[in-house]
Steps between C-alpha positions, in 0.01 A plus 500: 500500500121521511435571132776341294544595136490176304578641155593841361734689267709294257384169652139591415593559135715186485205298630273642227763417236544145636124443480504622139778256410307215658191596298704508178629147573141372497324739260774571242384798289156531671319440170248277680517655849338796676566676829211594731546717810249455781346827620585698699873443571589220259459736207823679593694172501346394167580837341859490626550143378347582159723808462812303591405218260457753219856620564637146496285384204458810280369298204223338706150627571439474874126511573401601850179603670338571836238280670258613770383220730269697733180310416676162499635524856359245746462775763322741265173507698668495841705815463412864494402633163788434263582730214595305190803582290519493123558188295703573188548201274494608137615174342372144466618256767332189359764231453783720634735437790403751770742619767305652790701739715453644847739671737443273802377142527353442844185287551446409135144640495590785264645255249191279518280805433727608214475159334119516526496852353739397223260236370257775396752584225533153353680174566877544518731218402679532833504733802819574691554729797786740574537686828761740630458384863383155613387494863549131559308301761189721479283328240128452540477354148757269338661750265869531414694745286675382186741796523600667827710809566563436871354273766414634845418309814258714696222471754139605450539823699778623269441673169713511187489841330626540145574858394528591131697786354199596286264555795710507816822665382727197548520127436505324835362200690460534877374258765286692749468365850193548719724640776516852353 
């Protein structure tokens, strides 16, 4: 099987629900916590998690926003012209517990850039990181997820693709091989 499906259907939804339960264990009613999705693909995970948390905790206010890291990337000047996405954070993060979210953790460079970008909005009490897919053994920077959906052992030539119902028509995680 060249391109195995790592997660889809009911297992995808169960993974989202498990991550929500883990967040509730540490953040209770979210009165001092906020969720931030990293543009471009982490915003779908953050939105899904926030929606699920609102179902589980209907009395709680779940704050979530979107963070663009384009100008904080360490390869910003080395790449072709990048088109920034929108940052949407319409609440105060100062002194809050921030849960950054992205669909795939690979080298750790995106998370480093996100933490730098986050500081422009104030000093959080604590920053945690949640990822749907952790590509272990690929770090360039010592970063680890506090909450992980699934772990994948992959080589550099492979690519993990997360599809979202909202944009791609289905929830699915696939490991693409370079032998296609």
